[in-house]
Short mmCIF file of C-alpha atoms in Angstrom, two decimals:
data_model
loop_
_atom_site.label_atom_id
_atom_site.label_comp_id
_atom_site.label_asym_id
_atom_site.label_seq_id
_atom_site.Cartn_x
_atom_site.Cartn_y
_atom_site.Cartn_z
CA MET A 1 51.44 -94.54 -37.92
CA ASN A 2 47.71 -93.72 -37.80
CA SER A 3 46.42 -91.78 -34.82
CA PRO A 4 43.68 -93.31 -32.59
CA SER A 5 41.18 -90.77 -33.88
CA SER A 6 41.83 -91.70 -37.49
CA ARG A 7 41.46 -95.38 -36.65
CA HIS A 8 38.10 -94.68 -35.00
CA ARG A 9 36.94 -92.75 -38.05
CA SER A 10 37.86 -95.60 -40.37
CA MET A 11 36.20 -98.33 -38.30
CA PRO A 12 32.65 -97.87 -39.69
CA PHE A 13 33.97 -98.16 -43.23
CA GLU A 14 35.96 -101.26 -42.34
CA ILE A 15 32.84 -102.86 -40.85
CA ILE A 16 30.73 -102.01 -43.89
CA GLY A 17 33.45 -103.29 -46.18
CA SER A 18 33.77 -106.56 -44.32
CA LEU A 19 30.00 -107.08 -44.40
CA ALA A 20 29.88 -106.42 -48.11
CA MET A 21 32.74 -108.87 -48.69
CA ASN A 22 31.32 -111.58 -46.45
CA ASN A 23 28.09 -112.88 -48.01
CA ASP A 24 27.58 -115.39 -45.21
CA ILE A 25 27.41 -112.64 -42.60
CA SER A 26 25.00 -110.59 -44.75
CA LYS A 27 22.83 -113.63 -45.30
CA ARG A 28 22.65 -114.35 -41.58
CA LEU A 29 21.74 -110.72 -40.88
CA PHE A 30 18.80 -110.63 -43.29
CA ASP A 31 17.57 -114.22 -43.46
CA HIS A 32 15.39 -113.79 -40.40
CA LEU A 33 13.64 -110.77 -41.97
CA PRO A 34 10.76 -112.01 -44.16
CA ILE A 35 11.03 -109.08 -46.56
CA ALA A 36 10.23 -111.06 -49.70
CA ASN A 37 7.30 -112.81 -48.02
CA ALA A 38 5.89 -109.49 -46.85
CA ALA A 39 6.19 -108.11 -50.39
CA TRP A 40 4.38 -111.14 -51.78
CA TRP A 41 1.48 -110.92 -49.34
CA LEU A 42 1.08 -107.22 -50.10
CA THR A 43 1.05 -108.09 -53.79
CA LEU A 44 -1.73 -110.62 -53.22
CA ILE A 45 -3.73 -108.06 -51.24
CA ALA A 46 -3.25 -105.58 -54.09
CA ILE A 47 -4.47 -108.12 -56.65
CA PHE A 48 -7.46 -108.95 -54.47
CA SER A 49 -8.35 -105.24 -54.20
CA ILE A 50 -7.57 -104.26 -57.79
CA GLY A 51 -11.27 -104.27 -58.62
CA PHE A 52 -12.12 -101.89 -55.79
CA MET A 53 -11.91 -98.50 -57.48
CA LYS A 54 -14.81 -96.96 -55.56
CA PRO A 55 -15.18 -95.25 -53.27
CA LEU A 56 -11.98 -93.42 -54.18
CA ILE A 57 -9.55 -92.26 -51.51
CA PHE A 58 -8.46 -88.63 -51.75
CA VAL A 59 -4.82 -87.93 -50.83
CA SER A 60 -3.39 -84.46 -51.58
CA ASN A 61 -6.22 -83.84 -54.06
CA GLN A 62 -5.36 -87.07 -55.87
CA ARG A 63 -7.99 -89.77 -56.37
CA LEU A 64 -6.47 -93.07 -55.30
CA SER A 65 -7.66 -96.65 -54.99
CA PRO A 66 -6.46 -99.20 -52.40
CA VAL A 67 -3.96 -100.74 -54.82
CA ASP A 68 -2.44 -97.29 -55.42
CA LEU A 69 -1.69 -97.01 -51.72
CA LEU A 70 -0.25 -100.53 -51.50
CA PHE A 71 2.04 -100.24 -54.52
CA PRO A 72 4.78 -97.93 -53.10
CA LEU A 73 5.33 -100.09 -50.02
CA THR A 74 5.24 -103.28 -52.08
CA ALA A 75 7.76 -101.89 -54.56
CA LEU A 76 10.10 -100.84 -51.75
CA LEU A 77 9.91 -104.28 -50.16
CA VAL A 78 10.62 -105.99 -53.48
CA LEU A 79 13.59 -103.67 -54.05
CA ALA A 80 14.89 -104.40 -50.56
CA SER A 81 14.45 -108.13 -51.20
CA MET A 82 16.54 -107.81 -54.35
CA ILE A 83 19.29 -105.97 -52.49
CA VAL A 84 19.59 -108.59 -49.75
CA GLY A 85 19.31 -111.46 -52.20
CA GLN A 86 15.89 -112.80 -51.22
CA ILE A 87 14.56 -112.15 -54.73
CA SER A 88 16.70 -112.81 -57.78
CA VAL A 89 15.84 -110.90 -60.92
CA LYS A 90 16.67 -112.13 -64.39
CA PHE A 91 16.43 -110.13 -67.57
CA ASP A 92 13.26 -110.68 -69.56
CA ARG A 93 12.49 -109.55 -73.09
CA SER A 94 9.26 -107.98 -71.91
CA TYR A 95 11.32 -105.30 -70.16
CA LEU A 96 12.53 -104.07 -73.56
CA TYR A 97 8.97 -103.59 -74.74
CA PHE A 98 7.96 -101.94 -71.47
CA GLY A 99 10.97 -99.63 -71.81
CA ALA A 100 10.13 -98.76 -75.42
CA TYR A 101 6.55 -97.93 -74.49
CA PHE A 102 7.67 -95.81 -71.56
CA GLY A 103 10.30 -94.11 -73.73
CA ALA A 104 7.65 -93.19 -76.30
CA MET A 105 5.53 -91.60 -73.58
CA LEU A 106 8.59 -89.77 -72.26
CA ILE A 107 9.26 -88.26 -75.69
CA SER A 108 5.62 -87.25 -75.98
CA SER A 109 5.75 -85.61 -72.54
CA ILE A 110 8.82 -83.59 -73.50
CA PHE A 111 7.02 -82.14 -76.52
CA SER A 112 3.62 -81.96 -74.81
CA LEU A 113 1.33 -78.95 -74.96
CA ASP A 114 1.42 -79.08 -71.16
CA PRO A 115 4.69 -80.77 -70.07
CA THR A 116 3.97 -80.35 -66.36
CA LEU A 117 0.70 -82.26 -66.61
CA SER A 118 2.23 -84.86 -68.90
CA PHE A 119 5.16 -85.60 -66.60
CA LYS A 120 2.77 -86.08 -63.69
CA LYS A 121 0.88 -88.58 -65.81
CA LEU A 122 4.18 -90.21 -66.78
CA LEU A 123 4.70 -91.16 -63.14
CA GLY A 124 1.35 -92.92 -63.26
CA GLU A 125 2.40 -94.81 -66.39
CA ALA A 126 5.59 -95.91 -64.64
CA TYR A 127 3.40 -97.19 -61.83
CA LEU A 128 1.28 -99.25 -64.24
CA ILE A 129 4.34 -100.81 -65.82
CA GLY A 130 5.64 -101.37 -62.31
CA LEU A 131 2.54 -103.43 -61.49
CA ALA A 132 3.38 -105.77 -64.36
CA VAL A 133 7.03 -106.01 -63.31
CA LEU A 134 6.11 -106.76 -59.68
CA VAL A 135 3.99 -109.68 -60.84
CA ILE A 136 6.70 -110.95 -63.20
CA VAL A 137 9.54 -110.96 -60.67
CA GLN A 138 7.47 -112.55 -57.90
CA THR A 139 5.24 -115.09 -59.67
CA THR A 140 8.00 -117.66 -60.01
CA THR A 141 6.24 -120.89 -59.02
CA ASP A 142 3.01 -122.66 -59.80
CA SER A 143 2.03 -122.28 -56.16
CA ARG A 144 2.30 -118.52 -56.44
CA PHE A 145 0.36 -118.58 -59.70
CA ARG A 146 -2.38 -120.40 -57.83
CA GLN A 147 -2.38 -117.76 -55.08
CA VAL A 148 -2.62 -114.93 -57.62
CA SER A 149 -5.52 -116.62 -59.41
CA LEU A 150 -7.47 -117.26 -56.22
CA ALA A 151 -6.82 -113.73 -54.95
CA TRP A 152 -8.16 -112.33 -58.24
CA LEU A 153 -11.24 -114.54 -58.13
CA ALA A 154 -11.91 -113.64 -54.50
CA GLY A 155 -11.79 -109.94 -55.36
CA ALA A 156 -14.00 -110.49 -58.40
CA GLY A 157 -16.44 -112.34 -56.16
CA VAL A 158 -16.77 -109.27 -53.96
CA THR A 159 -17.49 -107.02 -56.95
CA VAL A 160 -20.08 -109.46 -58.30
CA PHE A 161 -21.75 -109.66 -54.88
CA VAL A 162 -21.93 -105.85 -54.75
CA ALA A 163 -23.41 -105.84 -58.26
CA PHE A 164 -26.24 -108.21 -57.35
CA ILE A 165 -26.94 -106.38 -54.09
CA SER A 166 -27.17 -103.16 -56.11
CA VAL A 167 -29.74 -104.64 -58.47
CA ILE A 168 -31.89 -105.72 -55.51
CA LEU A 169 -31.56 -102.33 -53.83
CA TYR A 170 -32.49 -100.56 -57.07
CA TYR A 171 -35.96 -102.10 -56.93
CA PHE A 172 -36.58 -102.42 -53.19
CA ALA A 173 -34.54 -99.58 -51.63
CA PRO A 174 -33.79 -97.05 -54.40
CA GLY A 175 -32.64 -94.43 -51.90
CA ASN A 176 -29.95 -96.62 -50.35
CA TRP A 177 -26.55 -94.91 -49.98
CA LEU A 178 -24.72 -97.75 -51.73
CA LEU A 179 -26.35 -97.00 -55.08
CA GLN A 180 -24.62 -93.63 -55.39
CA TYR A 181 -21.38 -95.59 -55.77
CA THR A 182 -22.50 -98.66 -57.70
CA LEU A 183 -24.90 -97.29 -60.34
CA TYR A 184 -23.64 -95.70 -63.55
CA SER A 185 -25.28 -93.24 -65.92
CA TYR A 186 -26.91 -94.65 -69.03
CA GLY A 187 -24.97 -92.36 -71.37
CA SER A 188 -25.84 -93.35 -74.92
CA VAL A 189 -27.63 -96.51 -73.72
CA PRO A 190 -31.46 -96.28 -73.86
CA VAL A 191 -32.96 -95.68 -70.41
CA ILE A 192 -34.77 -98.81 -69.24
CA ASN A 193 -36.23 -100.06 -65.99
CA PHE A 194 -33.02 -101.84 -65.08
CA PRO A 195 -29.97 -100.41 -63.32
CA ARG A 196 -26.70 -99.98 -65.15
CA ILE A 197 -24.13 -101.39 -62.75
CA SER A 198 -20.52 -100.33 -62.30
CA SER A 199 -20.18 -102.02 -58.88
CA THR A 200 -16.84 -100.99 -57.34
CA MET A 201 -15.26 -99.90 -60.64
CA VAL A 202 -15.14 -96.35 -62.00
CA SER A 203 -17.46 -97.12 -64.92
CA ALA A 204 -19.78 -99.84 -66.14
CA SER A 205 -17.52 -100.54 -69.12
CA MET A 206 -14.48 -100.90 -66.87
CA PHE A 207 -16.39 -103.34 -64.67
CA CYS A 208 -17.28 -105.37 -67.76
CA ASN A 209 -13.63 -105.36 -68.80
CA TYR A 210 -12.52 -106.53 -65.35
CA LEU A 211 -15.02 -109.40 -65.39
CA THR A 212 -13.81 -110.43 -68.84
CA VAL A 213 -10.41 -111.19 -67.32
CA GLY A 214 -12.01 -112.84 -64.30
CA ILE A 215 -13.83 -115.37 -66.48
CA ALA A 216 -10.56 -116.48 -68.06
CA ILE A 217 -8.88 -116.80 -64.67
CA ALA A 218 -11.80 -118.94 -63.48
CA PHE A 219 -11.10 -121.26 -66.43
CA VAL A 220 -7.43 -121.36 -65.41
CA ALA A 221 -8.29 -122.26 -61.82
CA ASN A 222 -10.71 -124.97 -62.96
CA THR A 223 -8.34 -126.44 -65.53
CA LYS A 224 -5.56 -126.73 -62.97
CA GLY A 225 -7.82 -128.18 -60.30
CA TRP A 226 -7.62 -125.21 -57.94
CA ILE A 227 -11.40 -124.85 -57.72
CA GLY A 228 -14.13 -127.46 -58.02
CA LYS A 229 -16.38 -127.97 -61.03
CA TRP A 230 -19.48 -126.50 -59.42
CA VAL A 231 -17.64 -123.53 -57.95
CA PHE A 232 -16.25 -122.86 -61.41
CA ARG A 233 -19.64 -123.07 -63.09
CA VAL A 234 -21.34 -120.83 -60.56
CA ALA A 235 -18.49 -118.30 -60.69
CA VAL A 236 -18.55 -118.04 -64.48
CA ILE A 237 -22.35 -117.77 -64.66
CA LEU A 238 -22.43 -115.05 -61.99
CA MET A 239 -19.65 -113.08 -63.70
CA ILE A 240 -21.49 -113.29 -67.03
CA LEU A 241 -24.72 -112.05 -65.43
CA ALA A 242 -22.85 -109.24 -63.66
CA ALA A 243 -21.23 -108.27 -66.96
CA ILE A 244 -24.63 -108.16 -68.66
CA SER A 245 -25.84 -105.82 -65.90
CA THR A 246 -23.27 -103.26 -67.09
CA ILE A 247 -25.30 -102.85 -70.33
CA SER A 248 -21.94 -102.18 -71.97
CA ILE A 249 -20.80 -102.52 -75.56
CA GLY A 250 -17.93 -104.54 -74.10
CA ILE A 251 -20.25 -107.49 -73.46
CA GLY A 252 -19.06 -108.75 -76.84
CA GLY A 253 -15.67 -109.29 -75.21
CA VAL A 254 -17.26 -111.35 -72.45
CA PHE A 255 -18.68 -113.77 -74.99
CA LEU A 256 -15.41 -113.73 -76.93
CA VAL A 257 -13.33 -114.75 -73.92
CA LEU A 258 -15.92 -117.39 -73.05
CA GLY A 259 -15.73 -118.86 -76.54
CA ILE A 260 -11.93 -118.86 -76.69
CA CYS A 261 -11.66 -120.42 -73.23
CA ILE A 262 -14.15 -123.19 -74.07
CA TYR A 263 -12.30 -123.86 -77.32
CA THR A 264 -8.92 -123.88 -75.56
CA THR A 265 -9.90 -126.11 -72.65
CA SER A 266 -9.07 -129.61 -73.88
CA SER A 267 -10.77 -131.17 -70.85
CA ILE A 268 -14.08 -130.42 -72.56
CA PRO A 269 -14.45 -133.63 -74.59
CA ARG A 270 -17.03 -132.47 -77.13
CA ALA A 271 -14.90 -131.00 -79.92
CA ARG A 272 -17.93 -129.96 -81.98
CA PHE A 273 -19.35 -128.04 -79.00
CA ARG A 274 -16.02 -126.25 -78.58
CA ARG A 275 -15.89 -125.26 -82.25
CA TYR A 276 -19.49 -124.04 -82.28
CA SER A 277 -18.89 -122.07 -79.07
CA MET A 278 -15.90 -120.37 -80.62
CA PHE A 279 -17.78 -119.58 -83.83
CA ALA A 280 -20.78 -118.16 -81.95
CA ALA A 281 -18.51 -116.08 -79.70
CA VAL A 282 -16.74 -114.49 -82.67
CA ILE A 283 -20.06 -113.67 -84.36
CA ILE A 284 -21.43 -112.07 -81.18
CA ALA A 285 -18.22 -110.07 -80.69
CA VAL A 286 -18.38 -108.78 -84.28
CA VAL A 287 -22.04 -107.80 -83.91
CA PHE A 288 -21.34 -105.87 -80.71
CA TYR A 289 -18.38 -104.11 -82.30
CA LEU A 290 -20.32 -103.09 -85.41
CA SER A 291 -23.18 -101.82 -83.25
CA SER A 292 -20.77 -99.38 -81.60
CA PHE A 293 -20.80 -97.26 -84.77
CA VAL A 294 -24.50 -96.35 -84.66
CA ALA A 295 -26.53 -94.53 -82.03
CA LEU A 296 -29.10 -96.68 -80.27
CA LYS A 297 -31.40 -93.66 -80.03
CA PRO A 298 -31.63 -90.47 -82.15
CA HIS A 299 -29.85 -87.48 -80.61
CA SER A 300 -29.82 -83.76 -81.36
CA THR A 301 -26.01 -83.58 -81.44
CA SER A 302 -25.72 -85.78 -84.52
CA PRO A 303 -24.08 -83.84 -87.39
CA TYR A 304 -25.39 -86.28 -90.00
CA SER A 305 -27.34 -89.51 -90.53
CA PHE A 306 -27.16 -92.34 -93.01
CA ASP A 307 -29.30 -95.22 -94.27
CA LEU A 308 -28.55 -98.88 -93.64
CA PRO A 309 -30.26 -101.81 -95.38
CA ILE A 310 -33.12 -103.29 -93.33
CA ILE A 311 -32.34 -101.05 -90.34
CA GLY A 312 -33.17 -97.75 -92.06
CA ASN A 313 -31.96 -94.28 -91.13
CA VAL A 314 -29.42 -94.18 -88.30
CA GLN A 315 -27.20 -91.61 -86.64
CA PRO A 316 -23.55 -91.93 -85.62
CA SER A 317 -22.87 -93.10 -82.10
CA PRO A 318 -20.84 -90.99 -79.67
CA ARG A 319 -17.92 -93.35 -80.29
CA THR A 320 -18.09 -92.71 -84.03
CA LEU A 321 -18.09 -88.96 -83.43
CA VAL A 322 -15.22 -89.24 -80.95
CA TRP A 323 -13.15 -91.49 -83.21
CA THR A 324 -13.59 -89.05 -86.10
CA ALA A 325 -12.43 -86.17 -83.91
CA VAL A 326 -9.42 -88.12 -82.62
CA LEU A 327 -8.32 -88.94 -86.16
CA GLN A 328 -8.23 -85.20 -86.83
CA THR A 329 -6.11 -84.73 -83.70
CA ILE A 330 -3.69 -87.41 -84.88
CA ALA A 331 -3.46 -85.83 -88.32
CA ALA A 332 -2.54 -82.48 -86.73
CA ASP A 333 0.38 -83.96 -84.73
CA PRO A 334 1.12 -87.46 -86.02
CA ILE A 335 4.65 -88.07 -84.72
CA VAL A 336 4.59 -87.45 -80.95
CA GLY A 337 0.94 -86.47 -80.41
CA LYS A 338 -0.51 -83.75 -78.20
CA GLY A 339 1.21 -85.05 -75.11
CA LEU A 340 0.48 -87.53 -72.38
CA ASP A 341 -2.79 -86.90 -70.51
CA GLN A 342 -3.91 -84.26 -73.01
CA PRO A 343 -7.53 -84.35 -74.24
CA VAL A 344 -7.58 -85.85 -77.72
CA CYS A 345 -11.06 -84.63 -78.63
CA ALA A 346 -13.92 -82.44 -77.44
CA VAL A 347 -17.25 -83.85 -78.61
CA ARG A 348 -20.56 -82.63 -77.21
CA PHE A 349 -23.12 -85.41 -77.04
CA GLU A 350 -26.76 -85.63 -75.96
CA ASN A 351 -27.31 -88.57 -73.64
CA THR A 352 -30.44 -90.67 -73.85
CA ASP A 353 -31.78 -89.08 -70.66
CA GLY A 354 -31.64 -85.61 -72.26
CA SER A 355 -28.49 -84.42 -70.47
CA TYR A 356 -25.30 -83.48 -72.30
CA SER A 357 -21.74 -84.72 -71.97
CA MET A 358 -18.43 -83.34 -73.21
CA LEU A 359 -16.42 -86.33 -74.38
CA THR A 360 -12.63 -85.92 -74.28
CA ASP A 361 -11.71 -89.62 -74.03
CA ALA A 362 -10.89 -91.51 -77.22
CA HIS A 363 -12.94 -94.61 -76.27
CA ASN A 364 -10.28 -96.64 -78.08
CA ILE A 365 -6.86 -97.75 -76.81
CA TYR A 366 -5.10 -97.36 -80.14
CA LEU A 367 -6.54 -93.95 -81.00
CA SER A 368 -5.99 -92.76 -77.43
CA VAL A 369 -2.30 -93.68 -77.50
CA ALA A 370 -1.83 -92.29 -81.01
CA GLY A 371 -3.59 -89.04 -80.14
CA GLN A 372 -1.52 -88.47 -77.01
CA ASN A 373 1.81 -90.04 -78.03
CA GLY A 374 1.68 -90.05 -81.81
CA PHE A 375 2.78 -92.85 -84.08
CA VAL A 376 5.88 -93.27 -81.91
CA GLY A 377 3.70 -94.29 -78.98
CA LEU A 378 1.35 -96.36 -81.13
CA ALA A 379 4.28 -98.28 -82.64
CA ALA A 380 5.62 -99.06 -79.16
CA LEU A 381 2.19 -100.23 -78.00
CA LEU A 382 1.67 -102.43 -81.06
CA ALA A 383 5.12 -103.96 -80.56
CA LEU A 384 4.21 -104.82 -76.96
CA ILE A 385 0.88 -106.30 -78.10
CA ALA A 386 2.62 -108.39 -80.77
CA PHE A 387 5.10 -109.69 -78.19
CA LEU A 388 2.32 -110.69 -75.80
CA TRP A 389 0.31 -112.21 -78.64
CA ARG A 390 3.24 -114.46 -79.59
CA ILE A 391 3.74 -115.55 -75.99
CA GLY A 392 0.21 -116.90 -75.72
CA TYR A 393 -0.44 -118.06 -79.26
CA ARG A 394 2.72 -120.17 -79.48
CA SER A 395 2.43 -121.70 -76.02
CA ASP A 396 1.41 -125.30 -75.44
CA ASP A 397 0.52 -124.53 -71.82
CA VAL A 398 -3.26 -124.35 -71.44
CA ALA A 399 -2.94 -121.86 -68.58
CA VAL A 400 -0.90 -119.50 -70.76
CA ARG A 401 -3.41 -119.86 -73.58
CA LEU A 402 -6.28 -119.00 -71.25
CA LEU A 403 -4.48 -115.88 -69.99
CA TRP A 404 -3.82 -115.03 -73.63
CA ALA A 405 -7.57 -115.35 -74.24
CA ALA A 406 -8.13 -112.79 -71.50
CA PHE A 407 -5.58 -110.44 -73.07
CA VAL A 408 -7.05 -110.83 -76.56
CA SER A 409 -10.60 -110.20 -75.34
CA ALA A 410 -10.07 -107.52 -72.68
CA PHE A 411 -7.15 -105.58 -74.14
CA ILE A 412 -7.05 -106.13 -77.90
CA TYR A 413 -10.77 -106.53 -78.70
CA GLN A 414 -12.35 -104.32 -76.04
CA GLY A 415 -9.54 -101.85 -76.70
CA PHE A 416 -11.28 -101.01 -79.97
CA ILE A 417 -14.30 -99.70 -78.06
CA GLY A 418 -12.73 -98.38 -74.86
CA ALA A 419 -9.54 -96.60 -73.76
CA TYR A 420 -8.32 -99.16 -71.22
CA GLU A 421 -4.58 -98.62 -71.62
CA ASP A 422 -4.39 -97.30 -68.05
CA ALA A 423 -6.51 -100.03 -66.45
CA ARG A 424 -4.59 -101.39 -63.48
CA HIS A 425 -6.03 -104.89 -63.76
CA LEU A 426 -4.90 -105.17 -67.39
CA TRP A 427 -1.30 -104.40 -66.47
CA VAL A 428 -1.46 -107.05 -63.76
CA LEU A 429 -2.80 -109.43 -66.42
CA ILE A 430 0.09 -108.53 -68.72
CA GLY A 431 2.57 -109.27 -65.95
CA LEU A 432 0.83 -112.55 -65.16
CA LEU A 433 0.87 -113.64 -68.81
CA VAL A 434 4.62 -113.02 -69.03
CA ALA A 435 5.32 -114.65 -65.66
CA VAL A 436 3.32 -117.82 -66.31
CA SER A 437 4.85 -118.24 -69.76
CA LYS A 438 8.24 -118.42 -68.04
CA LEU A 439 7.22 -121.10 -65.58
CA GLY A 440 7.49 -123.72 -68.30
CA SER A 441 7.13 -127.27 -67.21
CA SER A 442 6.43 -126.21 -63.63
CA THR A 443 2.97 -125.07 -64.72
CA GLN A 444 2.19 -128.35 -66.45
CA GLU A 445 0.18 -130.31 -63.95
CA SER A 446 -1.63 -133.58 -64.42
CA LEU A 447 -5.13 -133.21 -65.83
CA ALA A 448 -6.36 -135.99 -63.60
CA HIS A 449 -8.09 -133.43 -61.41
CA CYS A 450 -9.37 -131.35 -64.32
CA SER A 451 -13.09 -130.98 -64.92
CA GLY A 452 -15.06 -129.59 -67.82
CA VAL A 453 -17.95 -127.19 -68.17
#
């Protein structure tokens, strides 16, 4: 016979066991706690603020943005929601590709020249993949897709407003404190009497990349009747103008996404206009990409020059010099690379204002990944890209095709001229593309409310 003390000791375990066995009791205990709803609202706030990278918040000598601070709490709430059954998670093929990409970076970190630094960076990569997963597991209805789209557009609206205010201040109040955050150096761009705007992003090119996605999401919102025709037109025009103010080589991607979206949007009745728009967009994108190989102004750090028909003698651009150096890095360690977060080049370049920069960034997603993580990492990245390409290209859902247009333009195309593999907004886009492709017929709404350009 058990003693009273032993019975008292066993009571907590009996209670826990009975709760675990009785789902009805557990449900009643947690139903009144809006854990999943809280996680969703935090996710929307994070998406709204994903374009606010400046001013940065310093925590323990780490530079963080608002979304970085929101992510841990959001992830914990989502995990808690899964445990209590408020969020159900189903296996998705995208998780295999995420896992393969993360595994490649893990291998690279193990063999890194500086494992400590690489493993710190690996935590950041897990965070980026986590952003995509959070969007996938929570964007389960068309209503939530609508909320995500509007939150993104609202945040983009703030960044565009800051961009236009910065242009005005540049001419009428050049000493204003805001400009120290919103202006960006000209770099290899010729210095002109016009500000180069980065708004709330860390660089002008990143701002251009962010707006590229925003344009596609505006098309989604218009196609599904979530915003009116005139709001859509004004939003797209303002985002294009803000993108032009970045004076970035990525502007080619802005025109590319515009052309693909116009071509994809069946509510635009003029088929010839759609085809011409697509053709013109591709031509502009190609011209911008080819121009990235030559310097727009002669510089003293050029190791050589070459002649081009009609144009004459030109020098290599900083990107050309960087890409050449990164190829040498890849050749030296082709399998697993130098290690995550290791500099893949060291190119000294004279900026157009006469100052000098030491370039250690690959300015190319594919070369950046290959230089840090070798062909193992590049293969994993290309597999993920191919998976996402198939999702959008094979879909009959216009919304999915428009998100695919954003991915093609901002990640694949602009990835050839910028190392955006760690851009938070692109991982949110990846998650959104996967999530919306799974909605199926629930995302197919009547086009009665649709309006064209």
